[in-house]
Tab-separated table of C-alpha atoms and ligand atoms in Angstrom:
chain	number	residue	atom	x	y	z
A	1	MET	CA	23.486	56.288	39.794
A	2	SER	CA	24.596	52.761	39.043
A	3	LEU	CA	22.601	50.189	40.991
A	4	GLN	CA	24.956	47.297	40.327
A	5	HIS	CA	24.960	46.032	43.913
A	6	LEU	CA	21.171	46.013	44.142
A	7	PHE	CA	20.908	44.005	40.928
A	8	SER	CA	23.598	41.463	41.791
A	9	PRO	CA	22.639	37.885	42.761
A	10	PHE	CA	22.833	36.564	46.303
A	11	GLN	CA	23.061	33.029	47.675
A	12	LEU	CA	20.673	32.468	50.616
A	13	GLY	CA	21.237	28.912	51.807
A	14	ASP	CA	20.399	26.816	48.782
A	15	LEU	CA	18.269	29.584	47.261
A	16	GLN	CA	19.821	31.617	44.460
A	17	LEU	CA	18.322	35.114	44.655
A	18	PRO	CA	18.661	36.878	41.293
A	19	ASN	CA	18.783	40.324	42.935
A	20	ARG	CA	18.978	42.026	46.355
A	21	LEU	CA	15.395	43.306	46.466
A	22	VAL	CA	13.143	41.815	49.122
A	23	MET	CA	9.406	42.377	49.214
A	24	ALA	CA	8.809	43.293	52.858
A	25	PRO	CA	6.046	41.630	54.883
A	26	LEU	CA	2.900	43.760	54.495
A	27	THR	CA	-0.444	43.429	56.254
A	28	ARG	CA	-3.234	43.847	53.662
A	29	GLN	CA	-6.228	42.242	55.443
A	30	ARG	CA	-7.654	40.523	52.390
A	31	SER	CA	-8.015	36.870	53.368
A	32	LEU	CA	-11.217	34.934	52.666
A	33	GLN	CA	-13.902	34.889	55.374
A	34	PRO	CA	-14.787	33.031	57.430
A	35	GLY	CA	-11.542	31.319	58.343
A	36	ASN	CA	-8.855	33.887	57.389
A	37	ILE	CA	-7.930	31.811	54.333
A	38	PRO	CA	-5.535	32.959	51.577
A	39	SER	CA	-7.245	33.098	48.179
A	40	GLU	CA	-6.681	33.190	44.443
A	41	LEU	CA	-6.664	36.997	44.650
A	42	ASN	CA	-3.795	36.869	47.160
A	43	ALA	CA	-1.969	34.472	44.804
A	44	ILE	CA	-2.269	36.958	41.927
A	45	TYR	CA	-0.931	39.782	44.123
A	46	TYR	CA	2.150	37.864	45.227
A	47	ALA	CA	2.836	36.410	41.749
A	48	GLN	CA	2.807	39.953	40.301
A	49	ARG	CA	5.694	40.749	42.672
A	50	ALA	CA	7.784	37.599	42.064
A	51	ASN	CA	10.526	39.759	40.471
A	52	ALA	CA	11.840	40.358	44.002
A	53	GLY	CA	14.874	38.324	44.975
A	54	LEU	CA	12.785	37.156	47.927
A	55	ILE	CA	9.168	37.755	48.971
A	56	ILE	CA	8.310	37.698	52.672
A	57	SER	CA	4.595	37.124	53.120
A	58	GLU	CA	2.324	39.310	55.164
A	59	ALA	CA	2.327	38.414	58.864
A	60	SER	CA	0.205	35.307	59.450
A	61	GLN	CA	-1.101	34.269	62.855
A	62	VAL	CA	0.216	30.930	64.112
A	63	CYS	CA	-2.864	30.331	66.297
A	64	PRO	CA	-6.293	31.954	66.745
A	65	GLU	CA	-5.035	33.891	69.794
A	66	GLY	CA	-2.277	35.361	67.617
A	67	GLN	CA	-4.678	37.525	65.587
A	68	GLY	CA	-4.859	41.279	66.105
A	69	TYR	CA	-6.669	42.668	63.093
A	70	ALA	CA	-9.718	41.526	61.119
A	71	TRP	CA	-9.143	39.438	57.974
A	72	THR	CA	-5.413	38.736	58.390
A	73	PRO	CA	-4.441	35.250	57.164
A	74	GLY	CA	-3.538	32.377	59.449
A	75	ILE	CA	-1.239	29.381	59.145
A	76	HIS	CA	-2.910	27.111	61.713
A	77	THR	CA	-5.777	25.382	59.831
A	78	GLU	CA	-5.864	22.935	56.910
A	79	GLU	CA	-7.950	25.406	54.868
A	80	GLN	CA	-5.269	28.052	55.376
A	81	VAL	CA	-2.518	25.637	54.298
A	82	ALA	CA	-4.507	24.848	51.130
A	83	GLY	CA	-5.010	28.580	50.491
A	84	TRP	CA	-1.316	29.336	50.926
A	85	GLN	CA	-0.494	26.509	48.496
A	86	LYS	CA	-2.207	28.596	45.796
A	87	VAL	CA	0.063	31.503	46.687
A	88	THR	CA	3.359	29.583	46.743
A	89	HIS	CA	2.440	27.758	43.529
A	90	ALA	CA	1.694	31.038	41.728
A	91	VAL	CA	4.955	32.636	42.954
A	92	HIS	CA	7.030	29.607	41.963
A	93	GLU	CA	5.352	29.561	38.519
A	94	GLN	CA	6.784	33.076	38.090
A	95	ASN	CA	10.231	31.820	39.221
A	96	GLY	CA	9.961	33.625	42.564
A	97	ARG	CA	10.886	32.647	46.111
A	98	ILE	CA	8.683	33.223	49.159
A	99	PHE	CA	9.029	32.918	52.950
A	100	LEU	CA	6.060	33.012	55.310
A	101	GLN	CA	6.103	35.397	58.277
A	102	LEU	CA	5.042	33.699	61.544
A	103	TRP	CA	3.007	36.052	63.760
A	104	HIS	CA	1.532	36.270	67.215
A	105	VAL	CA	0.277	39.740	68.120
A	106	GLY	CA	0.188	39.240	71.890
A	107	ARG	CA	-1.520	42.237	73.509
A	108	ILE	CA	-2.147	44.058	70.207
A	109	SER	CA	-5.612	42.563	69.982
A	110	HIS	CA	-9.152	42.741	71.298
A	111	PRO	CA	-11.735	40.246	72.646
A	112	LEU	CA	-13.665	40.574	69.341
A	113	LEU	CA	-10.672	38.921	67.622
A	114	GLN	CA	-10.066	36.282	70.296
A	115	PRO	CA	-11.549	32.793	70.706
A	116	ASN	CA	-14.580	32.978	73.054
A	117	GLY	CA	-14.084	36.726	73.462
A	118	ALA	CA	-11.162	36.176	75.825
A	119	ASP	CA	-8.626	38.817	76.782
A	120	PRO	CA	-5.449	38.845	74.632
A	121	VAL	CA	-2.256	37.448	76.149
A	122	ALA	CA	1.026	39.237	76.822
A	123	PRO	CA	4.199	38.960	78.921
A	124	SER	CA	2.588	41.236	81.528
A	125	ALA	CA	-0.918	42.631	82.068
A	126	ILE	CA	-0.050	46.023	80.608
A	127	GLN	CA	-2.372	47.563	78.044
A	128	ALA	CA	-0.803	49.064	74.911
A	129	ASN	CA	-1.749	52.547	73.787
A	130	ALA	CA	-2.409	51.327	70.235
A	131	GLU	CA	-5.240	50.521	67.859
A	132	VAL	CA	-6.452	47.385	66.148
A	133	TYR	CA	-9.176	46.729	63.575
A	134	VAL	CA	-12.191	44.664	64.563
A	135	GLN	CA	-15.327	43.265	62.975
A	136	GLU	CA	-18.512	43.117	65.052
A	137	ALA	CA	-20.961	40.193	65.041
A	138	ASP	CA	-23.311	42.233	62.792
A	139	GLY	CA	-20.552	42.569	60.170
A	140	SER	CA	-19.707	46.215	60.837
A	141	HIS	CA	-16.013	46.955	61.276
A	142	HIS	CA	-13.972	49.732	62.819
A	143	LYS	CA	-10.786	50.675	64.634
A	144	ALA	CA	-10.696	49.943	68.344
A	145	ALA	CA	-8.310	50.504	71.216
A	146	THR	CA	-6.380	47.393	72.213
A	147	SER	CA	-7.766	45.835	75.365
A	148	LYS	CA	-5.952	45.024	78.582
A	149	PRO	CA	-4.174	41.671	78.221
A	150	ARG	CA	-3.678	38.974	80.793
A	151	ALA	CA	-0.125	37.875	81.609
A	152	LEU	CA	0.865	34.475	80.246
A	153	GLN	CA	1.537	31.888	82.957
A	154	LEU	CA	4.966	30.301	82.940
A	155	ASP	CA	3.470	26.923	82.054
A	156	GLU	CA	1.739	28.401	78.985
A	157	LEU	CA	4.991	29.439	77.294
A	158	PRO	CA	5.811	25.979	75.866
A	159	GLY	CA	2.425	26.152	74.127
A	160	ILE	CA	3.381	29.488	72.541
A	161	VAL	CA	6.651	27.992	71.265
A	162	ALA	CA	4.734	24.970	69.952
A	163	ALA	CA	2.308	27.246	68.078
A	164	TYR	CA	5.207	28.814	66.151
A	165	ALA	CA	6.619	25.346	65.390
A	166	HIS	CA	3.191	24.194	64.200
A	167	GLY	CA	2.908	27.271	61.978
A	168	ALA	CA	6.372	26.558	60.571
A	169	ALA	CA	5.475	22.945	59.807
A	170	ASN	CA	2.312	24.137	58.072
A	171	ALA	CA	4.330	26.681	56.075
A	172	VAL	CA	6.529	23.876	54.760
A	173	ARG	CA	3.453	21.862	53.782
A	174	ALA	CA	2.063	24.962	52.060
A	175	GLY	CA	5.151	25.094	49.832
A	176	PHE	CA	7.035	28.047	51.323
A	177	ASP	CA	10.799	28.233	50.773
A	178	GLY	CA	11.318	29.231	54.394
A	179	VAL	CA	9.854	31.215	57.287
A	180	GLU	CA	10.515	34.476	59.092
A	181	VAL	CA	9.930	34.748	62.843
A	182	HIS	CA	8.216	38.094	63.487
A	183	ALA	CA	9.936	39.509	66.557
A	184	ALA	CA	9.406	43.158	65.586
A	185	ASN	CA	6.967	46.049	65.762
A	186	GLY	CA	5.548	45.607	69.228
A	187	TYR	CA	3.962	42.177	68.735
A	188	LEU	CA	4.275	39.263	71.167
A	189	LEU	CA	7.982	38.434	70.871
A	190	ASP	CA	8.911	42.132	70.845
A	191	GLN	CA	6.676	42.618	73.919
A	192	PHE	CA	8.893	40.073	75.664
A	193	LEU	CA	12.084	41.778	74.403
A	194	CYS	CA	11.186	45.324	75.427
A	195	SER	CA	11.441	46.411	79.032
A	196	ASN	CA	8.278	48.543	79.219
A	197	SER	CA	5.978	45.695	78.138
A	198	ASN	CA	7.765	42.915	80.042
A	199	GLN	CA	7.716	43.266	83.805
A	200	ARG	CA	7.924	39.560	84.550
A	201	THR	CA	9.907	38.390	87.527
A	202	ASP	CA	10.493	34.829	86.263
A	203	ALA	CA	13.129	33.522	83.820
A	204	TYR	CA	11.434	35.425	80.943
A	205	GLY	CA	11.702	38.956	82.378
A	206	GLY	CA	14.316	41.289	83.833
A	207	SER	CA	17.722	40.927	82.180
A	208	ALA	CA	18.273	41.071	78.416
A	209	GLU	CA	19.058	37.362	78.584
A	210	ASN	CA	15.700	36.653	80.214
A	211	ARG	CA	13.696	38.927	77.900
A	212	ALA	CA	15.303	37.259	74.852
A	213	ARG	CA	14.637	33.740	76.142
A	214	LEU	CA	11.242	33.212	74.496
A	215	VAL	CA	12.271	34.489	71.063
A	216	LEU	CA	15.363	32.254	71.090
A	217	GLN	CA	13.255	29.247	72.110
A	218	VAL	CA	10.882	30.039	69.244
A	219	VAL	CA	13.794	30.337	66.799
A	220	ASP	CA	15.270	27.032	67.947
A	221	ALA	CA	11.932	25.223	67.703
A	222	VAL	CA	11.298	26.598	64.222
A	223	VAL	CA	14.804	25.644	63.047
A	224	THR	CA	14.271	22.112	64.381
A	225	THR	CA	10.942	21.943	62.555
A	226	LEU	CA	12.430	23.039	59.235
A	227	GLY	CA	15.606	20.997	59.665
A	228	ASP	CA	17.652	23.705	57.912
A	229	SER	CA	18.581	26.925	59.733
A	230	SER	CA	19.204	28.755	56.435
A	231	LYS	CA	15.464	28.558	55.757
A	232	VAL	CA	14.685	30.576	58.893
A	233	GLY	CA	14.959	34.341	59.188
A	234	ILE	CA	14.010	36.690	62.006
A	235	ARG	CA	12.698	40.261	61.970
A	236	ILE	CA	13.403	42.740	64.754
A	237	SER	CA	12.851	46.490	65.198
A	238	PRO	CA	15.411	47.852	67.666
A	239	MET	CA	14.411	51.263	69.099
A	240	GLY	CA	10.989	50.889	67.526
A	241	THR	CA	8.004	52.293	69.411
A	242	PHE	CA	5.179	51.042	67.169
A	243	GLY	CA	2.711	49.132	69.342
A	244	ASP	CA	3.671	51.215	72.386
A	245	VAL	CA	6.841	49.297	73.183
A	246	LEU	CA	9.921	51.053	74.516
A	247	ASP	CA	13.086	49.331	75.556
A	248	ALA	CA	15.243	51.086	78.139
A	249	ASN	CA	18.509	49.897	76.559
A	250	PRO	CA	18.085	48.767	72.944
A	251	LEU	CA	21.851	48.514	72.375
A	252	GLU	CA	22.180	46.027	75.216
A	253	THR	CA	18.999	44.070	74.409
A	254	PHE	CA	19.550	43.721	70.698
A	255	SER	CA	23.319	43.224	70.894
A	256	TYR	CA	22.672	40.280	73.206
A	257	LEU	CA	20.055	38.886	70.821
A	258	ALA	CA	22.320	39.331	67.771
A	259	GLU	CA	25.191	37.551	69.568
A	260	GLN	CA	22.935	34.661	70.486
A	261	LEU	CA	21.628	34.438	66.926
A	262	ASN	CA	25.167	34.030	65.540
A	263	SER	CA	25.402	30.430	66.737
A	264	ARG	CA	22.010	29.631	65.137
A	265	LYS	CA	23.337	30.312	61.614
A	266	LEU	CA	19.999	31.555	60.348
A	267	GLY	CA	19.189	32.523	56.772
A	268	TYR	CA	19.099	36.163	57.793
A	269	LEU	CA	18.491	38.861	60.372
A	270	HIS	CA	15.949	41.435	59.172
A	271	ILE	CA	15.995	44.856	60.823
A	272	ASN	CA	13.082	47.255	60.442
A	273	ARG	CA	14.058	50.881	60.989
A	274	PRO	CA	12.179	52.588	63.825
A	275	ASP	CA	11.387	55.540	61.541
A	276	TRP	CA	9.472	53.450	58.974
A	277	LEU	CA	6.355	55.554	59.699
A	278	GLY	CA	8.278	58.802	60.201
A	279	GLY	CA	9.648	60.368	63.345
A	280	THR	CA	13.216	60.843	64.499
A	281	PHE	CA	15.127	58.192	66.391
A	282	GLU	CA	18.463	59.615	67.402
A	283	GLY	CA	21.236	57.082	67.572
A	284	PHE	CA	19.569	54.442	65.438
A	285	ASP	CA	22.191	54.520	62.691
A	286	SER	CA	25.016	53.882	65.129
A	287	LEU	CA	22.950	51.101	66.742
A	288	LEU	CA	22.468	49.562	63.303
A	289	ARG	CA	26.216	49.720	62.664
A	290	ALA	CA	26.908	48.078	66.023
A	291	LEU	CA	24.477	45.257	65.209
A	292	ARG	CA	26.024	44.846	61.777
A	293	ASP	CA	29.415	44.387	63.438
A	294	ILE	CA	28.103	41.853	65.958
A	295	TYR	CA	25.924	39.807	63.633
A	296	GLN	CA	27.942	37.520	61.387
A	297	GLY	CA	25.260	36.487	58.897
A	298	THR	CA	23.095	37.960	56.161
A	299	LEU	CA	21.425	41.249	57.076
A	300	ILE	CA	18.260	42.735	55.545
A	301	ILE	CA	17.283	46.320	56.280
A	302	ALA	CA	13.797	47.749	55.771
A	303	GLY	CA	11.939	51.004	56.201
A	304	GLY	CA	11.774	53.996	53.873
A	305	GLN	CA	14.363	52.634	51.454
A	306	THR	CA	14.865	53.974	47.925
A	307	ALA	CA	16.847	52.418	45.075
A	308	GLU	CA	19.698	54.788	45.918
A	309	SER	CA	19.701	54.217	49.677
A	310	GLY	CA	19.553	50.456	49.130
A	311	GLU	CA	22.426	50.501	46.647
A	312	GLN	CA	24.489	52.615	49.020
A	313	ALA	CA	23.777	50.366	52.015
A	314	ILE	CA	24.964	47.286	50.129
A	315	ALA	CA	27.976	49.084	48.649
A	316	GLU	CA	29.033	50.273	52.129
A	317	GLY	CA	28.591	46.805	53.575
A	318	LEU	CA	25.814	47.940	55.921
A	319	ALA	CA	23.323	45.381	54.546
A	320	ASP	CA	23.179	42.451	52.136
A	321	LEU	CA	19.548	42.669	51.064
A	322	ILE	CA	17.090	45.588	51.023
A	323	ALA	CA	13.404	45.207	51.836
A	324	TYR	CA	10.840	47.441	50.162
A	325	GLY	CA	7.324	47.642	51.557
A	326	ARG	CA	5.176	50.506	50.305
A	327	PRO	CA	7.109	50.727	46.974
A	328	TYR	CA	6.212	47.059	46.304
A	329	ILE	CA	2.543	47.658	47.109
A	330	ALA	CA	2.257	50.367	44.459
A	331	ASN	CA	4.752	48.918	41.950
A	332	PRO	CA	4.349	45.216	41.206
A	333	ASP	CA	7.255	45.545	38.738
A	334	LEU	CA	9.521	47.419	41.154
A	335	LEU	CA	12.681	45.697	39.862
A	336	ALA	CA	11.995	46.757	36.250
A	337	ARG	CA	11.229	50.304	37.372
A	338	PHE	CA	14.515	50.530	39.265
A	339	LYS	CA	16.362	49.081	36.250
A	340	THR	CA	14.879	51.598	33.820
A	341	GLU	CA	14.810	54.475	36.317
A	342	ALA	CA	11.090	54.739	35.621
A	343	GLN	CA	8.760	56.781	37.793
A	344	LEU	CA	7.126	54.918	40.632
A	345	ASN	CA	3.345	54.719	40.947
A	346	PRO	CA	2.017	56.736	43.885
A	347	LEU	CA	0.678	54.739	46.824
A	348	ASP	CA	-3.065	54.880	47.530
A	349	GLY	CA	-3.221	55.106	51.308
A	350	ASN	CA	-6.963	54.367	51.372
A	351	THR	CA	-6.708	50.826	50.017
A	352	LEU	CA	-3.858	49.520	52.174
A	353	TYR	CA	-6.008	47.549	54.603
A	354	GLY	CA	-8.973	45.430	53.593
A	355	GLY	CA	-11.038	45.405	50.405
A	356	GLY	CA	-10.512	43.575	47.136
A	357	GLU	CA	-8.605	44.093	43.887
A	358	GLN	CA	-8.590	47.868	44.079
A	359	GLY	CA	-5.243	49.099	45.351
A	360	TYR	CA	-4.100	45.479	45.514
A	361	THR	CA	-3.764	43.730	42.160
A	362	ASP	CA	-4.646	46.706	39.916
A	363	TYR	CA	-1.513	48.851	40.233
A	364	PRO	CA	-0.184	49.118	36.668
A	365	ALA	CA	3.084	47.604	35.480
A	366	LEU	CA	5.202	49.378	32.842
A	367	GLY	CA	4.395	48.953	29.134
B	1	PHB	C1	-0.159	46.511	60.798
B	1	PHB	O1	-1.121	45.792	60.557
B	1	PHB	O2	-0.265	47.734	60.894
B	1	PHB	C2	1.165	45.913	60.990
B	1	PHB	C3	1.287	44.546	60.965
B	1	PHB	C4	2.539	43.963	61.145
B	1	PHB	C5	3.624	44.771	61.352
B	1	PHB	C6	3.501	46.125	61.375
B	1	PHB	C7	2.266	46.707	61.190
B	1	PHB	O3	4.821	44.237	61.573
C-alpha cells in the first residue's frame, strides 16, 4: 500500500513537519530522583525518535499536586526546566520538533504522591476505581488503589488554571516548540468534563458548558502565556473510560467543547480513541466523524494505529496527523520502518513503566 499521505509534509503554525507521524505522549516513569527531573537518558530516548513529524512529550505534572505515579517528570521547578532543556536540545539537534504535555492527574493519585500526604483533589469527592503507582518512604514501590479525593473549592480553581500557565511558561523556557493540554484519559480536566466524576452544583458542574468551563479557561490561559495559539494543542478522549470516567452524553459534551475550541484557533485537537487498551466502544467512529465535521482545525488521532490505518484516515480526510504510541516505544526509527515496510520490533510490556535503559533506549534501529 502506498503511504504517500503519511509521508507528506504538514504546516503546523510556523512549524514545518516533514511527515504526518506524531510520537504520542507516553508515560515511562524514568525521571531522576529526587525531584522528578528529566535526564540525559530521557534526552537520548526522545532524540532517537526525532524522525517523527512532531513529538509530544510524556505527561508532565504542572504542580506537585498534579502527580499520580512515581517518577513521572514535572514542569514546575527550575531543576525540571534545566532537565527538559537537555531533552529539547537533543531533539532539535536531530532536526526534530517537540511539544510538552501539561498534566494534572486530579483524583488519580494517592497521599504517598501528594505534598504533606494530603488527599488528592478532584471536581467532586468521588473515588475512582483505578490504580496508581507509589513509592513508600523505605524506597519500596507498588501499585495502589487511588484514594478518595477532596472536592476543589470554587476559589481554588484560579490556582489550578495558574498552575497550567506556569507549566506552559516553564515549557517555553525549557525550549519546547509548543505545549499540549492533557484533557484526556480520566485525569483532572477530563474529570471535570465527564458527568460521573463531576457532580458540582456551581458554574463548573451540570451542563456541558459548565463542565467544559475549566478546560477552556486553562486553554485560554496557556494560549495567553505562549502568545501564539498555534503552539497550543489539546488532547481529549471522548467515550473513554480509562480512570473510571464515564460521560452520560459524550456527543453533546465533546461537540460543545469542539465548537468552543474553533474560536481559539489552536495548533491542533488530539483525539485518543477509547479502545486504545482494547474493548469495544460502539458508536465511537460516528462520534469521531461528527467531531471532525464540527472542528475546523488540525486533527490528530491516536490509539491502535498502523501505517495502513493512518494512511487511510488521512486519505479519507478523517485526520491530518496520526499519533503512534506503543509502536514508537519499540521502534525508535518508526518512520524508516514504515518507509521500507520493515518488520516492527515487538513491544516488551515489562519495561514500559520505570527502570533504566532496558526497554527504553535499547530498542534496535534498522541496519
Ligand atoms: C499511565 O500512566 O498509565 C497513563 C498516563 C497518561 C495517560 C494515560 C495513561 O494519558
